[in-house]
Short mmCIF file of C-alpha atoms in Angstrom, two decimals:
data_model
loop_
_atom_site.label_atom_id
_atom_site.label_comp_id
_atom_site.label_asym_id
_atom_site.label_seq_id
_atom_site.Cartn_x
_atom_site.Cartn_y
_atom_site.Cartn_z
CA MET F 1 -16.98 11.80 -38.71
CA ARG F 2 -18.50 15.04 -39.95
CA LEU F 3 -16.15 17.96 -40.61
CA ASP F 4 -18.12 20.29 -38.33
CA GLU F 5 -17.81 17.71 -35.55
CA ILE F 6 -14.01 17.58 -36.00
CA ILE F 7 -13.89 21.38 -35.81
CA ARG F 8 -15.99 21.40 -32.63
CA ILE F 9 -14.08 18.59 -30.89
CA LEU F 10 -10.71 20.22 -31.61
CA ASP F 11 -11.89 23.78 -30.77
CA ALA F 12 -10.38 24.54 -34.16
CA VAL F 13 -10.05 27.83 -35.98
CA ILE F 14 -10.92 27.58 -39.69
CA ILE F 15 -8.20 29.10 -41.88
CA THR F 16 -9.53 27.89 -45.24
CA ASN F 17 -12.51 25.70 -46.01
CA SER F 18 -13.73 24.34 -49.34
CA GLN F 19 -16.14 21.75 -48.00
CA GLU F 20 -19.63 21.45 -46.61
CA PRO F 21 -19.87 21.35 -42.80
CA GLY F 22 -21.47 17.92 -43.09
CA ALA F 23 -18.67 16.43 -45.23
CA GLU F 24 -17.79 12.95 -43.92
CA ILE F 25 -14.12 12.31 -43.10
CA GLU F 26 -13.39 8.58 -42.86
CA TRP F 27 -9.94 8.31 -41.29
CA ALA F 28 -7.25 10.16 -39.37
CA CYS F 29 -3.48 10.22 -39.78
CA ALA F 30 -1.15 11.99 -37.33
CA THR F 31 2.52 12.61 -38.08
CA ASP F 32 5.12 15.24 -38.89
CA LEU F 33 6.79 12.92 -41.40
CA MET F 34 5.45 13.47 -44.89
CA SER F 35 6.59 10.09 -46.24
CA ASP F 36 4.57 8.45 -43.45
CA VAL F 37 1.54 10.35 -44.73
CA LEU F 38 2.20 9.03 -48.22
CA TYR F 39 2.92 5.50 -47.00
CA TYR F 40 0.14 4.93 -44.49
CA SER F 41 -2.69 7.35 -45.20
CA ARG F 42 -5.90 6.80 -47.14
CA GLY F 43 -7.81 9.32 -49.21
CA ASN F 44 -10.59 11.29 -47.48
CA SER F 45 -8.66 11.51 -44.22
CA VAL F 46 -7.79 14.29 -41.81
CA LEU F 47 -4.07 14.89 -41.31
CA ILE F 48 -3.08 16.08 -37.83
CA THR F 49 0.43 17.53 -37.90
CA GLY F 50 2.79 19.93 -36.23
CA LEU F 51 4.45 20.66 -39.57
CA ALA F 52 2.73 23.98 -40.28
CA LYS F 53 4.36 24.38 -43.69
CA GLN F 54 3.55 24.17 -47.39
CA GLN F 55 4.92 20.62 -47.45
CA ALA F 56 1.97 19.41 -45.39
CA ILE F 57 -0.46 20.85 -47.95
CA ARG F 58 1.46 19.58 -50.98
CA THR F 59 1.64 16.11 -49.48
CA SER F 60 -2.05 16.13 -48.58
CA ASP F 61 -2.94 17.16 -52.12
CA ILE F 62 -0.98 14.25 -53.56
CA ALA F 63 -2.51 11.81 -51.04
CA ASP F 64 -6.13 13.03 -51.54
CA ILE F 65 -6.35 14.24 -47.92
CA LYS F 66 -9.15 16.77 -47.60
CA VAL F 67 -8.55 18.26 -44.14
CA VAL F 68 -5.31 19.32 -42.45
CA VAL F 69 -5.08 20.32 -38.77
CA PHE F 70 -2.05 22.17 -37.42
CA THR F 71 -1.52 21.47 -33.72
CA ARG F 72 -0.50 23.63 -30.73
CA GLY F 73 -1.93 26.75 -32.35
CA LYS F 74 0.83 26.90 -34.97
CA GLU F 75 0.01 29.55 -37.54
CA PRO F 76 1.00 28.90 -41.16
CA ASP F 77 2.57 31.55 -43.38
CA ALA F 78 0.69 33.28 -46.20
CA GLN F 79 2.02 30.90 -48.90
CA THR F 80 0.78 27.87 -47.00
CA ILE F 81 -2.68 29.39 -46.60
CA GLU F 82 -2.79 30.35 -50.28
CA LEU F 83 -1.75 26.84 -51.33
CA SER F 84 -4.44 25.22 -49.18
CA ARG F 85 -7.03 27.54 -50.74
CA LYS F 86 -5.78 26.76 -54.27
CA LYS F 87 -5.79 23.00 -53.62
CA ARG F 88 -9.22 23.15 -51.94
CA ILE F 89 -7.91 21.61 -48.75
CA THR F 90 -9.60 22.60 -45.52
CA LEU F 91 -7.00 24.03 -43.13
CA LEU F 92 -7.67 24.16 -39.39
CA ILE F 93 -5.64 25.16 -36.33
CA THR F 94 -6.24 23.49 -32.97
CA PRO F 95 -4.80 24.77 -29.70
CA TYR F 96 -4.26 21.17 -28.57
CA SER F 97 -1.06 19.10 -28.85
CA MET F 98 -0.99 16.29 -31.40
CA TYR F 99 -1.44 13.72 -28.60
CA THR F 100 -4.47 15.47 -27.14
CA ALA F 101 -6.03 16.20 -30.53
CA CYS F 102 -5.71 12.53 -31.52
CA GLY F 103 -7.13 11.40 -28.18
CA LYS F 104 -10.15 13.64 -28.49
CA LEU F 105 -10.96 12.45 -32.02
CA TYR F 106 -10.33 8.79 -31.16
CA GLU F 107 -12.59 9.04 -28.13
CA LYS F 108 -15.40 10.18 -30.40
CA GLY F 109 -14.89 7.31 -32.83
CA LEU F 110 -12.53 8.55 -35.57
CA ARG F 111 -9.97 5.85 -36.28
CA CYS F 112 -6.47 5.63 -37.76
CA CYS F 113 -6.10 4.83 -41.47
CA PRO F 114 -5.88 1.02 -41.74
CA GLU F 115 -2.30 -0.09 -42.48
CA MET J 1 -11.35 -3.77 -70.96
CA LYS J 2 -8.79 -1.32 -69.57
CA ALA J 3 -9.31 2.33 -68.65
CA LYS J 4 -10.40 4.50 -71.57
CA ILE J 5 -6.91 5.30 -72.88
CA ASP J 6 -6.89 5.11 -76.66
CA ARG J 7 -3.41 6.42 -77.35
CA THR J 8 -0.05 6.98 -75.67
CA TYR J 9 0.76 10.21 -73.87
CA GLU J 10 4.32 11.20 -73.07
CA GLY J 11 5.91 14.13 -71.31
CA SER J 12 8.62 15.24 -68.93
CA PHE J 13 9.39 17.65 -66.12
CA HIS J 14 12.75 19.17 -65.25
CA ILE J 15 13.50 19.28 -61.53
CA VAL J 16 16.05 21.61 -59.96
CA GLY J 17 17.73 20.33 -56.81
CA GLY J 18 17.16 22.27 -53.60
CA ASP J 19 14.27 24.33 -54.98
CA PHE J 20 11.76 23.51 -52.23
CA SER J 21 9.46 26.35 -53.22
CA ARG J 22 8.47 24.24 -56.24
CA ALA J 23 8.53 20.88 -54.49
CA GLY J 24 5.69 18.70 -55.69
CA GLU J 25 4.68 20.81 -58.70
CA ALA J 26 5.64 18.17 -61.25
CA SER J 27 3.79 15.40 -59.41
CA THR J 28 0.74 17.60 -58.98
CA GLU J 29 0.72 18.37 -62.70
CA LEU J 30 1.08 14.70 -63.61
CA LYS J 31 -1.80 13.90 -61.26
CA SER J 32 -4.01 16.42 -63.12
CA ILE J 33 -2.99 14.96 -66.49
CA LEU J 34 -3.86 11.42 -65.35
CA LEU J 35 -7.27 12.49 -64.05
CA ASN J 36 -7.95 14.40 -67.27
CA VAL J 37 -7.24 11.39 -69.49
CA GLY J 38 -9.61 9.26 -67.43
CA ILE J 39 -7.38 7.14 -65.18
CA ASP J 40 -9.20 5.84 -62.09
CA GLU J 41 -8.59 7.64 -58.78
CA ASP J 42 -6.86 4.75 -56.97
CA THR J 43 -4.32 4.38 -59.76
CA VAL J 44 -3.80 8.13 -59.95
CA ARG J 45 -3.11 8.22 -56.21
CA ARG J 46 -0.50 5.44 -56.52
CA VAL J 47 1.27 7.15 -59.43
CA ALA J 48 1.12 10.56 -57.73
CA ILE J 49 2.61 9.23 -54.48
CA ALA J 50 5.40 7.31 -56.22
CA THR J 51 6.21 10.30 -58.44
CA PHE J 52 6.13 12.74 -55.55
CA GLU J 53 8.65 10.66 -53.60
CA ALA J 54 10.91 10.49 -56.66
CA GLU J 55 10.57 14.24 -57.20
CA MET J 56 11.45 14.92 -53.55
CA ASN J 57 14.51 12.67 -53.75
CA ILE J 58 15.81 14.63 -56.75
CA MET J 59 15.11 17.89 -54.94
CA ILE J 60 16.81 16.74 -51.74
CA TYR J 61 19.86 14.91 -53.05
CA ALA J 62 20.61 15.92 -56.65
CA THR J 63 21.74 18.97 -58.55
CA ALA J 64 19.05 18.39 -61.14
CA GLY J 65 16.95 15.67 -62.64
CA ILE J 66 14.21 14.81 -65.06
CA LEU J 67 10.90 13.01 -64.60
CA ARG J 68 9.57 11.32 -67.73
CA TYR J 69 6.15 9.75 -67.97
CA THR J 70 4.41 7.53 -70.48
CA ILE J 71 0.69 6.81 -70.26
CA SER J 72 -0.32 3.93 -72.51
CA PRO J 73 -3.50 1.82 -72.73
CA ASP J 74 -2.05 -0.85 -70.40
CA GLU J 75 0.23 0.96 -67.98
CA ILE J 76 1.78 4.16 -66.71
CA ARG J 77 5.54 4.38 -66.56
CA VAL J 78 7.48 7.07 -64.69
CA VAL J 79 11.26 7.33 -64.98
CA ALA J 80 13.15 9.62 -62.61
CA GLU J 81 16.75 10.26 -63.62
CA ASP J 82 19.01 12.51 -61.61
CA MET J 83 22.47 14.01 -61.56
CA GLY J 84 23.12 13.31 -57.92
CA PRO J 85 25.66 11.64 -55.66
CA GLY J 86 24.38 8.12 -56.41
CA ILE J 87 23.57 5.43 -53.86
CA GLU J 88 26.41 3.30 -52.48
CA ASP J 89 24.30 0.48 -51.07
CA ILE J 90 20.91 0.15 -52.77
CA GLU J 91 19.80 -2.74 -50.57
CA LEU J 92 20.39 -0.62 -47.48
CA ALA J 93 18.68 2.41 -49.05
CA MET J 94 15.60 0.29 -49.75
CA GLN J 95 15.17 -0.52 -46.04
CA GLU J 96 12.34 1.37 -44.34
CA GLY J 97 13.75 4.04 -42.05
CA TYR J 98 17.25 4.20 -43.55
CA SER J 99 18.12 7.76 -44.57
CA THR J 100 21.13 9.94 -45.26
CA ALA J 101 19.09 13.17 -45.37
CA PRO J 102 20.57 16.22 -43.64
CA ASP J 103 18.79 17.96 -40.74
CA TRP J 104 17.38 20.82 -42.83
CA VAL J 105 15.50 18.28 -44.94
CA ARG J 106 14.11 16.56 -41.84
CA GLU J 107 12.87 19.92 -40.58
CA MET J 108 10.80 20.16 -43.77
CA GLY J 109 9.10 16.86 -42.91
CA TRP J 110 11.20 14.69 -45.24
CA GLY J 111 14.15 12.33 -44.92
CA ALA J 112 12.47 9.65 -42.79
CA GLY J 113 13.80 6.84 -44.95
CA MET J 114 10.47 5.88 -46.48
CA GLY J 115 10.92 7.37 -49.95
CA LEU J 116 12.29 4.43 -51.92
CA PRO J 117 10.12 1.85 -50.05
CA ASN J 118 7.10 4.02 -50.81
CA MET J 119 7.97 4.18 -54.52
CA LYS J 120 8.28 0.40 -54.59
CA LYS J 121 5.05 -0.11 -52.63
CA ASN J 122 3.05 1.94 -55.14
CA SER J 123 4.60 0.39 -58.26
CA ASP J 124 3.82 -2.94 -59.91
CA VAL J 125 7.34 -3.01 -61.33
CA PHE J 126 10.15 -1.06 -59.65
CA ARG J 127 13.71 -0.80 -60.92
CA ILE J 128 16.57 1.26 -59.58
CA GLU J 129 20.09 1.76 -60.91
CA SER J 130 22.72 4.00 -59.41
CA VAL J 131 26.33 4.94 -60.01
CA VAL J 132 28.16 6.70 -57.21
CA GLY J 133 29.28 10.13 -58.36
CA GLU J 134 27.03 10.10 -61.42
CA GLY J 135 23.40 9.68 -60.44
CA THR J 136 20.40 7.47 -59.92
CA THR J 137 17.62 6.27 -62.22
CA VAL J 138 14.34 4.92 -60.88
CA GLU J 139 11.78 3.32 -63.18
CA MET J 140 8.26 2.70 -61.90
CA THR J 141 5.48 0.95 -63.78
CA ILE J 142 1.87 0.93 -62.64
CA ARG J 143 -0.48 -1.31 -64.57
CA LEU J 144 -3.92 0.02 -65.40
CA LYS J 145 -6.86 -1.70 -63.78
CA ASP J 146 -9.55 -3.48 -65.73
CA CYS J 147 -12.72 -1.39 -65.89
#
């Protein structure tokens, strides 16, 4: 799914973006548990999480995740934003809950990382 | 033919327990080193994930620790040695979902009991030794792919 499509579907606010609007994101992973991200995710995924902290960005950087979405309108602190900029990870905020955000993306064809 | 590694690289990182502001820095640096010496991305991802979990375990449970790495033409080896409480029952600790992490660690998104299983999953050879009251040593070897 294209990045700009993800942004539109999730009514997301762009906090940082280092990618082209047409960048293709292959998979989605949704969790607040960072070890689950490391265990189950694939590279070139979007991470949907309620953990609006630096840990989500650090973990995504290690796991080659290019896009992170914070749910329920949670705003990250300045250090988290700076880290996402430094690591060239696109950071979005959606007003939707994790459940709704996942449902909206799934409905449009974006699937979970294969286990 | 293996990846284009023509010599052995070695290095280490010191990790201070509880210093979450620096959590992941060592693993991120090792990831950059691996990419710079020409290791393929899939292998780099495996090493980075295994190392990151080891780094987080030192940060969460130990007073201090050291991460040592060796990159050779055939394999990458990462050894994480800590001065921590040690693990009483390694078999139990290796089970997915088993954790002794305190609440403050869980609030940071860690402590779900997947750390050691994740290190093992991403290693070709995984060894762990622990002495209660002294510390834990984890050794992870990832073989380099044929080009």
